[in-house]
Tab-separated table of C-alpha atoms in Angstrom:
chain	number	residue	atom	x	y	z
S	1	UNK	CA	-61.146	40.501	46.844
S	2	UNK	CA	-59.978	41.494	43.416
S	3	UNK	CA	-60.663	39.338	40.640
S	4	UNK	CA	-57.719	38.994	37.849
S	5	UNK	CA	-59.338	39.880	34.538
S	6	UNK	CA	-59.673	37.433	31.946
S	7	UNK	CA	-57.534	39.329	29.392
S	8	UNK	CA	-54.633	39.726	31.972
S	9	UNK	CA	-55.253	35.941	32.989
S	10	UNK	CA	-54.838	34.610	29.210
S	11	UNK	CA	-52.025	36.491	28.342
S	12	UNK	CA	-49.697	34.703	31.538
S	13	UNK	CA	-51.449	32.007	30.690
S	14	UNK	CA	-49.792	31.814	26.939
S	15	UNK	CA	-46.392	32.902	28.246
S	16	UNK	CA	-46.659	29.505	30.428
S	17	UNK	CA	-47.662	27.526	27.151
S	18	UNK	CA	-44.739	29.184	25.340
S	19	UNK	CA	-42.427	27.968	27.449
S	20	UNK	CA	-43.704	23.807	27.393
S	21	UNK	CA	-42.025	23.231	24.291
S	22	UNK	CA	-38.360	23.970	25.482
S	23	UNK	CA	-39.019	22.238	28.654
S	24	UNK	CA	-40.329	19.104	27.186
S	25	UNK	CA	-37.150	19.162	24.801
S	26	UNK	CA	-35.195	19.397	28.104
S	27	UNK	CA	-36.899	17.158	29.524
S	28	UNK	CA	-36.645	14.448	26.603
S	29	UNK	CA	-32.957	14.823	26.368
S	30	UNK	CA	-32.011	14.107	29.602
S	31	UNK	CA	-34.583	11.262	29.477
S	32	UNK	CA	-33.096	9.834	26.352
S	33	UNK	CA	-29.017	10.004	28.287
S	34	UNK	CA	-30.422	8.234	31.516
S	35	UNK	CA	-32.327	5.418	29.424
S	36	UNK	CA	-29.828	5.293	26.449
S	37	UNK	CA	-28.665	1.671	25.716
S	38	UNK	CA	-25.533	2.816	25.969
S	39	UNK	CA	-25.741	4.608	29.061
S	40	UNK	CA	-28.331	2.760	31.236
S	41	UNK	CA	-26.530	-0.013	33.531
S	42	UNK	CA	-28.484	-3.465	33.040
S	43	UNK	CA	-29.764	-2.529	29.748
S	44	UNK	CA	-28.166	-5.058	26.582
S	45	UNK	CA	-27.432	-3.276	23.185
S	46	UNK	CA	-29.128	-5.109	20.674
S	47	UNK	CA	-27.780	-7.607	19.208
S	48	UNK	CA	-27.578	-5.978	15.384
S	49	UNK	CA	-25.934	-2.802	17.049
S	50	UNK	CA	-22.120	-1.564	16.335
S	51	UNK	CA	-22.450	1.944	18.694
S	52	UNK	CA	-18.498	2.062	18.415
S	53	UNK	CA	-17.726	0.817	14.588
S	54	UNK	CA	-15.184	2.240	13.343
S	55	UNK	CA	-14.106	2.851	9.468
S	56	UNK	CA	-12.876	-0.151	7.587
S	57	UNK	CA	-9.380	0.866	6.637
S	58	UNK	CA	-9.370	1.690	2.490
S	59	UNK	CA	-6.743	-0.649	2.225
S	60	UNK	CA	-4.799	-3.153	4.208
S	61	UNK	CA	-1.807	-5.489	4.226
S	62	UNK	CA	-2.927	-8.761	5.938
S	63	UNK	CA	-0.540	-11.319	7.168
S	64	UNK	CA	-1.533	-14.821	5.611
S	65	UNK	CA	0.104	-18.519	6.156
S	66	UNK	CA	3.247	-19.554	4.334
S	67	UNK	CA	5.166	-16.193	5.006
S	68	UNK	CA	3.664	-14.056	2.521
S	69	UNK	CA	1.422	-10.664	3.319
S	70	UNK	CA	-1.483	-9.633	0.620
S	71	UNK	CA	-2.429	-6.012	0.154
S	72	UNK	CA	-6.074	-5.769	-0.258
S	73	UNK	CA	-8.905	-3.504	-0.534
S	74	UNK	CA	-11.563	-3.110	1.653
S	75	UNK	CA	-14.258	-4.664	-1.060
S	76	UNK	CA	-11.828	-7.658	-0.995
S	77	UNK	CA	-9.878	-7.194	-4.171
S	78	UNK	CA	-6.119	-8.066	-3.620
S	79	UNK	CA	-3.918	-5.750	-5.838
S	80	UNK	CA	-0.392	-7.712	-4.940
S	81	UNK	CA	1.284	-9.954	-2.458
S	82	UNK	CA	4.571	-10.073	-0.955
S	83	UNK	CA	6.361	-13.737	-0.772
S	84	UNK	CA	9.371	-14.003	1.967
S	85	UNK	CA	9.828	-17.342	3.261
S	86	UNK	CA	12.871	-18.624	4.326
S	87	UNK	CA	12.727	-21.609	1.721
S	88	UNK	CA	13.213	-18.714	-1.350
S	89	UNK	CA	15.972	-17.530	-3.230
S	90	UNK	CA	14.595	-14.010	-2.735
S	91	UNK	CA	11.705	-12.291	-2.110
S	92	UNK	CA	9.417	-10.693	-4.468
S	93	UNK	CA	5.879	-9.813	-5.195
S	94	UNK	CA	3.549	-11.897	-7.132
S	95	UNK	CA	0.364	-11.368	-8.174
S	96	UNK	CA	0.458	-7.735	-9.434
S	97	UNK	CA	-3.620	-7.175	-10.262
S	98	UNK	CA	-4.490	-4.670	-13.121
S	99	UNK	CA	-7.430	-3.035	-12.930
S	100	UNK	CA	-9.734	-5.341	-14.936
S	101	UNK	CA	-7.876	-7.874	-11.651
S	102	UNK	CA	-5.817	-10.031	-14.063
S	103	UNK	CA	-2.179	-10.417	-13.339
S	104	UNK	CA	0.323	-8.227	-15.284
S	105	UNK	CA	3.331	-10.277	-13.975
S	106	UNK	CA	4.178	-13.913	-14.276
S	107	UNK	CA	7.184	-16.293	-12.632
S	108	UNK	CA	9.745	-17.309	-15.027
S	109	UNK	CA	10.705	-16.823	-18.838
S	110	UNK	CA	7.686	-17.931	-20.964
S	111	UNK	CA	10.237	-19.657	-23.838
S	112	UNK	CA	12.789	-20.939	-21.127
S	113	UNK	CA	11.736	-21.490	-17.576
S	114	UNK	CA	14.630	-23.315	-16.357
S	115	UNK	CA	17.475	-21.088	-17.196
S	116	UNK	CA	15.425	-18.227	-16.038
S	117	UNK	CA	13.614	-19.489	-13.094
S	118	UNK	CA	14.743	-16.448	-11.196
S	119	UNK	CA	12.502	-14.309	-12.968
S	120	UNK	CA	9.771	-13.932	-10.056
S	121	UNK	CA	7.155	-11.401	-11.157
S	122	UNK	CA	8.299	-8.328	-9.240
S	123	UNK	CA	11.891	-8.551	-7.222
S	124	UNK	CA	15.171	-7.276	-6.452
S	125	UNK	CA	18.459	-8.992	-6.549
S	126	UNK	CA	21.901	-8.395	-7.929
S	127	UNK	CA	24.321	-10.594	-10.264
S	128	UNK	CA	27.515	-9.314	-8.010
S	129	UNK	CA	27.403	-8.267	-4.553
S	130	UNK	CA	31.028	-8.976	-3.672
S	131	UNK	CA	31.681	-11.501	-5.511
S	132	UNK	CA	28.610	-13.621	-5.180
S	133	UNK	CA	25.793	-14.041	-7.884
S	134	UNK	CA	22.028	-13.551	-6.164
S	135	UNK	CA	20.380	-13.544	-9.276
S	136	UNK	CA	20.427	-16.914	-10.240
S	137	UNK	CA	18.215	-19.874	-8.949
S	138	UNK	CA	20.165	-22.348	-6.907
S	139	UNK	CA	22.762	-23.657	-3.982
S	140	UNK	CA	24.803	-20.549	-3.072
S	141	UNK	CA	23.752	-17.128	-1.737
S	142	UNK	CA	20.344	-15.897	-1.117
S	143	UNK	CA	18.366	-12.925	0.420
S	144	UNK	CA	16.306	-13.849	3.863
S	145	UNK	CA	13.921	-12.314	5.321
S	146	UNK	CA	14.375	-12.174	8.814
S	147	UNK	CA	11.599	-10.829	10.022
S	148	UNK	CA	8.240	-8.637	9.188
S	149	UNK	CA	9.113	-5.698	12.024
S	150	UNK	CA	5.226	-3.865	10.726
S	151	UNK	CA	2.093	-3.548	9.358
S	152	UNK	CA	0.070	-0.307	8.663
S	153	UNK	CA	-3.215	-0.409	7.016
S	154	UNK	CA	-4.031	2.674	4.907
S	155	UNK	CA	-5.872	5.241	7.138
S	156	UNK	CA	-6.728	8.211	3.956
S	157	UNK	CA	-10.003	9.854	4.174
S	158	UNK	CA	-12.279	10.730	1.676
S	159	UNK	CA	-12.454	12.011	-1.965
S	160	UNK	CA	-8.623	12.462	-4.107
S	161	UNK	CA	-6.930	11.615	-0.663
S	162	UNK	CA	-4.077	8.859	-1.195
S	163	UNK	CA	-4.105	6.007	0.921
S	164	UNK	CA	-1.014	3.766	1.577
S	165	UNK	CA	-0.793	0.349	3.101
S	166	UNK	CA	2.749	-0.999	4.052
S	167	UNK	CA	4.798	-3.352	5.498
S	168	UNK	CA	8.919	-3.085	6.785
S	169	UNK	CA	11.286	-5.930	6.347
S	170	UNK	CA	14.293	-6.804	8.281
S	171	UNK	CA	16.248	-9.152	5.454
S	172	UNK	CA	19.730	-9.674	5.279
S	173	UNK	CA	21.764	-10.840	1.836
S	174	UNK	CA	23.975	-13.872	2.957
S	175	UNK	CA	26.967	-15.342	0.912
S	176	UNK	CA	28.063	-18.860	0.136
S	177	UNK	CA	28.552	-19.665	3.318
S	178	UNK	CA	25.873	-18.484	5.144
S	179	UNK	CA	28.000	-15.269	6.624
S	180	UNK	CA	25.464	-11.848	6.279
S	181	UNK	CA	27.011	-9.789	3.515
S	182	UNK	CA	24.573	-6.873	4.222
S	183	UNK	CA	21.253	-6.081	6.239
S	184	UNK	CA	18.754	-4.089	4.358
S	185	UNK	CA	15.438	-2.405	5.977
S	186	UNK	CA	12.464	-2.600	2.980
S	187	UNK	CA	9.627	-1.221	3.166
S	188	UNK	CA	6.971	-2.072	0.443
S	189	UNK	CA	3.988	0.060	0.146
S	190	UNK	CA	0.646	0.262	-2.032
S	191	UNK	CA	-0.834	3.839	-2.683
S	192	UNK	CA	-4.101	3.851	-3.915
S	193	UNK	CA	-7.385	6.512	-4.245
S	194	UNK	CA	-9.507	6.596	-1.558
S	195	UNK	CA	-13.232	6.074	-2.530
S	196	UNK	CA	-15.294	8.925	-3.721
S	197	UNK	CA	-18.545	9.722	-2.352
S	198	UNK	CA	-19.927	7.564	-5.193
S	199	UNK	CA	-18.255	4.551	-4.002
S	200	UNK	CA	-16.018	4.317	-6.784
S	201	UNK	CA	-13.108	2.928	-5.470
S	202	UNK	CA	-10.230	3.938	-8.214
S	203	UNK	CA	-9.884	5.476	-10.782
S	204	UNK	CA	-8.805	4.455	-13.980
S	205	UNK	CA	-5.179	5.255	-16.095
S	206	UNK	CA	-6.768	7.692	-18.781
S	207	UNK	CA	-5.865	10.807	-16.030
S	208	UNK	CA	-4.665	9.688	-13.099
S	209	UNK	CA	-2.937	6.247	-10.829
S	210	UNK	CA	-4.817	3.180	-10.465
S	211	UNK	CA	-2.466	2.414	-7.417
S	212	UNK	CA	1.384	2.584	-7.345
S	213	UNK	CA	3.760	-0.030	-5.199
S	214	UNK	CA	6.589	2.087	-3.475
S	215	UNK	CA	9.543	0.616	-2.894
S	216	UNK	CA	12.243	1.524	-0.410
S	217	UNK	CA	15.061	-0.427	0.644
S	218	UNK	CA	18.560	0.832	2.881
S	219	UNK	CA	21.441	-1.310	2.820
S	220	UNK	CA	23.720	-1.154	5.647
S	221	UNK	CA	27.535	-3.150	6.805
S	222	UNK	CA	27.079	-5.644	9.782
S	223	UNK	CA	31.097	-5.029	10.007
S	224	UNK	CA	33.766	-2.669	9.321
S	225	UNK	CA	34.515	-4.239	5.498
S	226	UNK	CA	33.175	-2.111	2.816
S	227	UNK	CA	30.986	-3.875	0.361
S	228	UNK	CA	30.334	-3.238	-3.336
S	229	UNK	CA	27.575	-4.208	-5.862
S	230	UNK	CA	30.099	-4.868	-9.082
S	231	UNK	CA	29.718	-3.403	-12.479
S	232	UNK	CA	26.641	-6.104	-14.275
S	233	UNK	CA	23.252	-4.887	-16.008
S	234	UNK	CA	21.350	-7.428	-13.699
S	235	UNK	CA	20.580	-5.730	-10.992
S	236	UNK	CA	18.946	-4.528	-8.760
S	237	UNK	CA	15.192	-3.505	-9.385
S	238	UNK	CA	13.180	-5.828	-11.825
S	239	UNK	CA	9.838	-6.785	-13.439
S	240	UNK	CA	8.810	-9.870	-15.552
S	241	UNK	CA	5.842	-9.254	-17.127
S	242	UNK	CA	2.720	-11.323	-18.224
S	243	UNK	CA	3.545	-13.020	-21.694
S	244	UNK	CA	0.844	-11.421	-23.680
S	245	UNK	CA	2.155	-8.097	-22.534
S	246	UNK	CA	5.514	-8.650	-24.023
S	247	UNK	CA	6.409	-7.094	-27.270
S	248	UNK	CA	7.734	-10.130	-29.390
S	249	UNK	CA	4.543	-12.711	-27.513
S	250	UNK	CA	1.553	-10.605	-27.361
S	251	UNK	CA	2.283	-7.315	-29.722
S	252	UNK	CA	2.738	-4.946	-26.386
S	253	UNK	CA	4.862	-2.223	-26.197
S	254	UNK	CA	7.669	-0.006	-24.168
S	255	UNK	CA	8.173	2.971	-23.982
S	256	UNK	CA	10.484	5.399	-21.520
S	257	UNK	CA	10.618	9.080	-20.222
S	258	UNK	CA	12.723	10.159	-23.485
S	259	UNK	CA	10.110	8.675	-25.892
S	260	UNK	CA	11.889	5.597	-27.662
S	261	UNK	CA	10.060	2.689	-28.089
S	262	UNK	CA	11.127	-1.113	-27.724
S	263	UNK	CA	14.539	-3.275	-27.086
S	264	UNK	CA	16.502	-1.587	-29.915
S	265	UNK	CA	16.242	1.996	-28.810
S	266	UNK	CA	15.903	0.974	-24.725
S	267	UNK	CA	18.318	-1.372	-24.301
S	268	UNK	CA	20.776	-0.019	-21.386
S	269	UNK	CA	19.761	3.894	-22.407
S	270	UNK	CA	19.317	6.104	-19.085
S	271	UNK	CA	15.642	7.101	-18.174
S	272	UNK	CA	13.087	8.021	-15.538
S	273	UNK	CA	11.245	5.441	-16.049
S	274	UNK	CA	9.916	2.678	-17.910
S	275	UNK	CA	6.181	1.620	-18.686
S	276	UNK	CA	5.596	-1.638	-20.324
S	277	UNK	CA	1.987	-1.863	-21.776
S	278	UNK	CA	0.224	-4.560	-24.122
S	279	UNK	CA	-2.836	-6.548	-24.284
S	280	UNK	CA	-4.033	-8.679	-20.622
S	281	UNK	CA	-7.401	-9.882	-21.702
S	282	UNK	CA	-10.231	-9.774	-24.573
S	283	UNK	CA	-10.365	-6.266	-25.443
S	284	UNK	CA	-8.676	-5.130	-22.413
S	285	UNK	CA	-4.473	-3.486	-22.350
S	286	UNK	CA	-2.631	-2.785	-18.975
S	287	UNK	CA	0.630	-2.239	-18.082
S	288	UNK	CA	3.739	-0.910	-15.501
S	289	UNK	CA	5.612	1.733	-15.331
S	290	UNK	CA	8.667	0.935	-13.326
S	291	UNK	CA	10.118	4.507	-11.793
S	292	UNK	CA	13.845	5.413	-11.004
S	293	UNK	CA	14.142	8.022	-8.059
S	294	UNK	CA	16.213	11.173	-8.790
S	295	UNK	CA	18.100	10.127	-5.084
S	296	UNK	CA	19.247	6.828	-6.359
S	297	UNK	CA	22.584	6.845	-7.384
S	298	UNK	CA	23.078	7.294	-11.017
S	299	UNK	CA	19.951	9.106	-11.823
S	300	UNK	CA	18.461	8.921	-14.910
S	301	UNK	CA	19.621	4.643	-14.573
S	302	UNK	CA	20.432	2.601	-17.610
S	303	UNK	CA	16.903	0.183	-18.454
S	304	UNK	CA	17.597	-3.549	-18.999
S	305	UNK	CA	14.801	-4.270	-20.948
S	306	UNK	CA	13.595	-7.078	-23.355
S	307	UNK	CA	10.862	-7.553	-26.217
S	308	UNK	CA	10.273	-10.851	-24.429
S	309	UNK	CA	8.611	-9.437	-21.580
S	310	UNK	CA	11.407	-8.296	-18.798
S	311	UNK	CA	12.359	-5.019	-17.454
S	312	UNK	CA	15.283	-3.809	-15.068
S	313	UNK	CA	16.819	-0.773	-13.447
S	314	UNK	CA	20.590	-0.796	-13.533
S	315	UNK	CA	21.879	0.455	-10.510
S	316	UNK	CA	25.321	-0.934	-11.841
S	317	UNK	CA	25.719	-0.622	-15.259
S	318	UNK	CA	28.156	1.959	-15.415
S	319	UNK	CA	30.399	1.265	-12.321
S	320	UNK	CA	29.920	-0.056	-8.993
S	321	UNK	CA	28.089	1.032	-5.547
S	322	UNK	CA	30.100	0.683	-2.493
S	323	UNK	CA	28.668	0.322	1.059
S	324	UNK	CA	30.607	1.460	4.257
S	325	UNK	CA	29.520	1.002	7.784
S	326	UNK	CA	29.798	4.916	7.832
S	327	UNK	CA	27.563	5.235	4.310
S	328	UNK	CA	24.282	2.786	3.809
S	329	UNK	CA	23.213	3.003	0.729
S	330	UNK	CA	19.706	4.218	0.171
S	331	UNK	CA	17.121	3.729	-2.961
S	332	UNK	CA	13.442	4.149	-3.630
S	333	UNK	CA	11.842	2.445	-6.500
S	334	UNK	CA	8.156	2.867	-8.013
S	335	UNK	CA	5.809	0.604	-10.202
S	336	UNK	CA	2.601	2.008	-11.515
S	337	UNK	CA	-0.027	0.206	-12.013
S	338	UNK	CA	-2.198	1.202	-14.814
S	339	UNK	CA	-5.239	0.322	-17.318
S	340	UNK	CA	-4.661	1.364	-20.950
S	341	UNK	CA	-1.375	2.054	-22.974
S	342	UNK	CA	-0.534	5.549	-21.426
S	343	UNK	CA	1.121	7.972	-23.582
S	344	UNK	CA	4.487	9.534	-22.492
S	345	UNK	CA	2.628	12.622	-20.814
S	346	UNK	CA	0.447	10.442	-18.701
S	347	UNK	CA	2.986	8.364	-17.850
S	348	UNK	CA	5.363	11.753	-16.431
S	349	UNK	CA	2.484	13.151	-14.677
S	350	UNK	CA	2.682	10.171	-12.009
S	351	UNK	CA	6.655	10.100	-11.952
S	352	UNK	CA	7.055	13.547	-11.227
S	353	UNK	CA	4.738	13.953	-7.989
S	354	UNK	CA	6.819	10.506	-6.943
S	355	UNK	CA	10.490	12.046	-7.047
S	356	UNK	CA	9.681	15.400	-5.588
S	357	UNK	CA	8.493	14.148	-2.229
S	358	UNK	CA	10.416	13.127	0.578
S	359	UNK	CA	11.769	9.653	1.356
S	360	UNK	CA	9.477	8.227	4.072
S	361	UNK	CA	11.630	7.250	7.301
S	362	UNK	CA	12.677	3.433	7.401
S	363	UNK	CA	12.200	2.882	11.728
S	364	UNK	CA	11.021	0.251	13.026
């Protein structure tokens, strides 16, 4: 019989070792698949275990009680909050949260609340929509909200990547009477960073948006009659802000796209836009910058605006706006939301990236 030598014998030997590793692995893989908690029938998950968690959306617009729907963050800071219950005048957002999370708007004229009632933080509404005044307070028309038709949370991912949260509104503008004088689809939006791999969640006005509100609304005809918005400065996009913001109360300070300053060089004068910027807190400034889109009609608008704390977009001023059953009438509106008093530049580098893309589809 022939006896293997030893030096023969050790070398198979080691090939046989060499393999264990890689069978083992094997071995332990199919192991772990079979006997997984998540795999294994009869076996619980424990109780501390999310296997199928999914990312908390950046930003969402949550439904709350009393017909109103609050845009907030995923760390639980809510930027603004859109009002629509059938008891209101008109719709409109209120609080608008700077970054420091004070409100930049407030409801009503700070040196005559009654008169001025209408002035509800962030809204639209028009003095003369055939004949019928929706700006003031009171018996006579209004603007109801019909229904909420969605809700999308923000779904951005990672690092500079915008993330929007938005909502679409069926609301129809009813006279006198009660009879609809037009149906408009809005959809209001919040755009905001998405957090960094530092966690920061925004960043701050000195070089780029704290978070913008988009604002898109499409009138249509429910019949055949044309209808007009008539020639009036009041009307339709608007902002009242917080008193100490205001020029004449709390030493702020406008400014729009063709660098005058203030009510006296403003006043009705086309622009862009419009930032309104003053002090908010102890050592802290903030402001808005309300946008005009270059597909509204009228582009550059005339700017309503007032040392005492008001701005508007005059859709209007200069003539009116007809609707036709054959011709809604479409307009976009933006509001950024900033820390700081932003110079002109700063202010330009957020409008422009606004009116060169494309108005976002308004389907239910």
């Amino acid at each position: 019989m022939r006896i293997r030598g030893t030096k023969g014998f050790l070398q198979g030997r080691g090939r046989q070792l060499a393999l264990w590793p890689a069978v083992c692995a094997t071995l332990l893989f199919f192991t772990g698949m079979i006997f997984s908690p998540r795999m294994a029938e009869g076996q619980a998950v424990p109780d501390d275990a999310l296997p199928d968690a999914r990312r908390v959306p950046v930003l969402h617009v949550l439904p709350l009680p009393y017909d109103q729907a609050a845009f907030v963050l995923a760390d639980g800071r809510e930027l603004t909050r859109f009002h629509f219950g059938p008891q209101l005048q008109r719709p409109f957002l209120f609080p608008l949260a700077g970054p420091g999370g004070r409100c930049l708007t407030r409801m009503g004229h700070p040196h005559d609340p009654v008169t001025h009632s209408h002035h509800n933080s962030v809204w639209m509404s028009h003095q003369n929509l055939a004949g019928e005044d929706f700006w003031k307070d009171g018996p006579g028309p209004r603007i109801r909200c019909r229904n909420i038709l969605r809700y999308e949370d923000a779904t951005g991912e990672g690092g500079e990547t915008p993330a929007e949260a938005w909502l679409l509104a069926d609301l129809e503008w009813l006279s006198s009477d009660g009879a609809p004088l037009l149906r408009e689809l809005r959809r209001v939006a919040v755009r905001v960073a998405v957090p960094s791999e530092s966690g920061a969640w925004l960043r701050d006005a000195g070089s780029s948006p704290y978070y913008l509100v988009l604002w898109d609304s499409e009138f249509r005809c429910p019949g055949d009659a044309a209808v007009a918005f008539n020639t009036t400065p009041f009307g339709l996009m608007a902002v009242r802000v917080a008193k100490t913001i205001g020029v004449r109360d709390g030493g702020g300070r406008i400014l729009d796209s063709e660098g005058r300053r203030n009510e006296a060089q403003i006043f009705r004068k086309p622009a862009r836009w419009v930032d309104y910027s003053g002090p908010i807190g102890p050592g802290e400034q903030a402001g808005a910058a309300l946008f005009d889109h270059p597909a509204n009609p009228g582009h550059p608008t005339p700017f309503h605006v007032r040392d005492d704390g008001w701005m508007g977009a005059c859709l209007t001023l200069n003539g009116p706006v007809e609707v036709t059953r054959d011709k809604p009438l479409r307009l976009r509106y933006g509001l950024w939301v900033h820390g700081g008093v932003p110079a002109r530049e700063a202010v330009e580098r957020v409008w422009r990236p606004f009116a060169e893309e494309p108005l976002p589809g308004l389907n239910p």
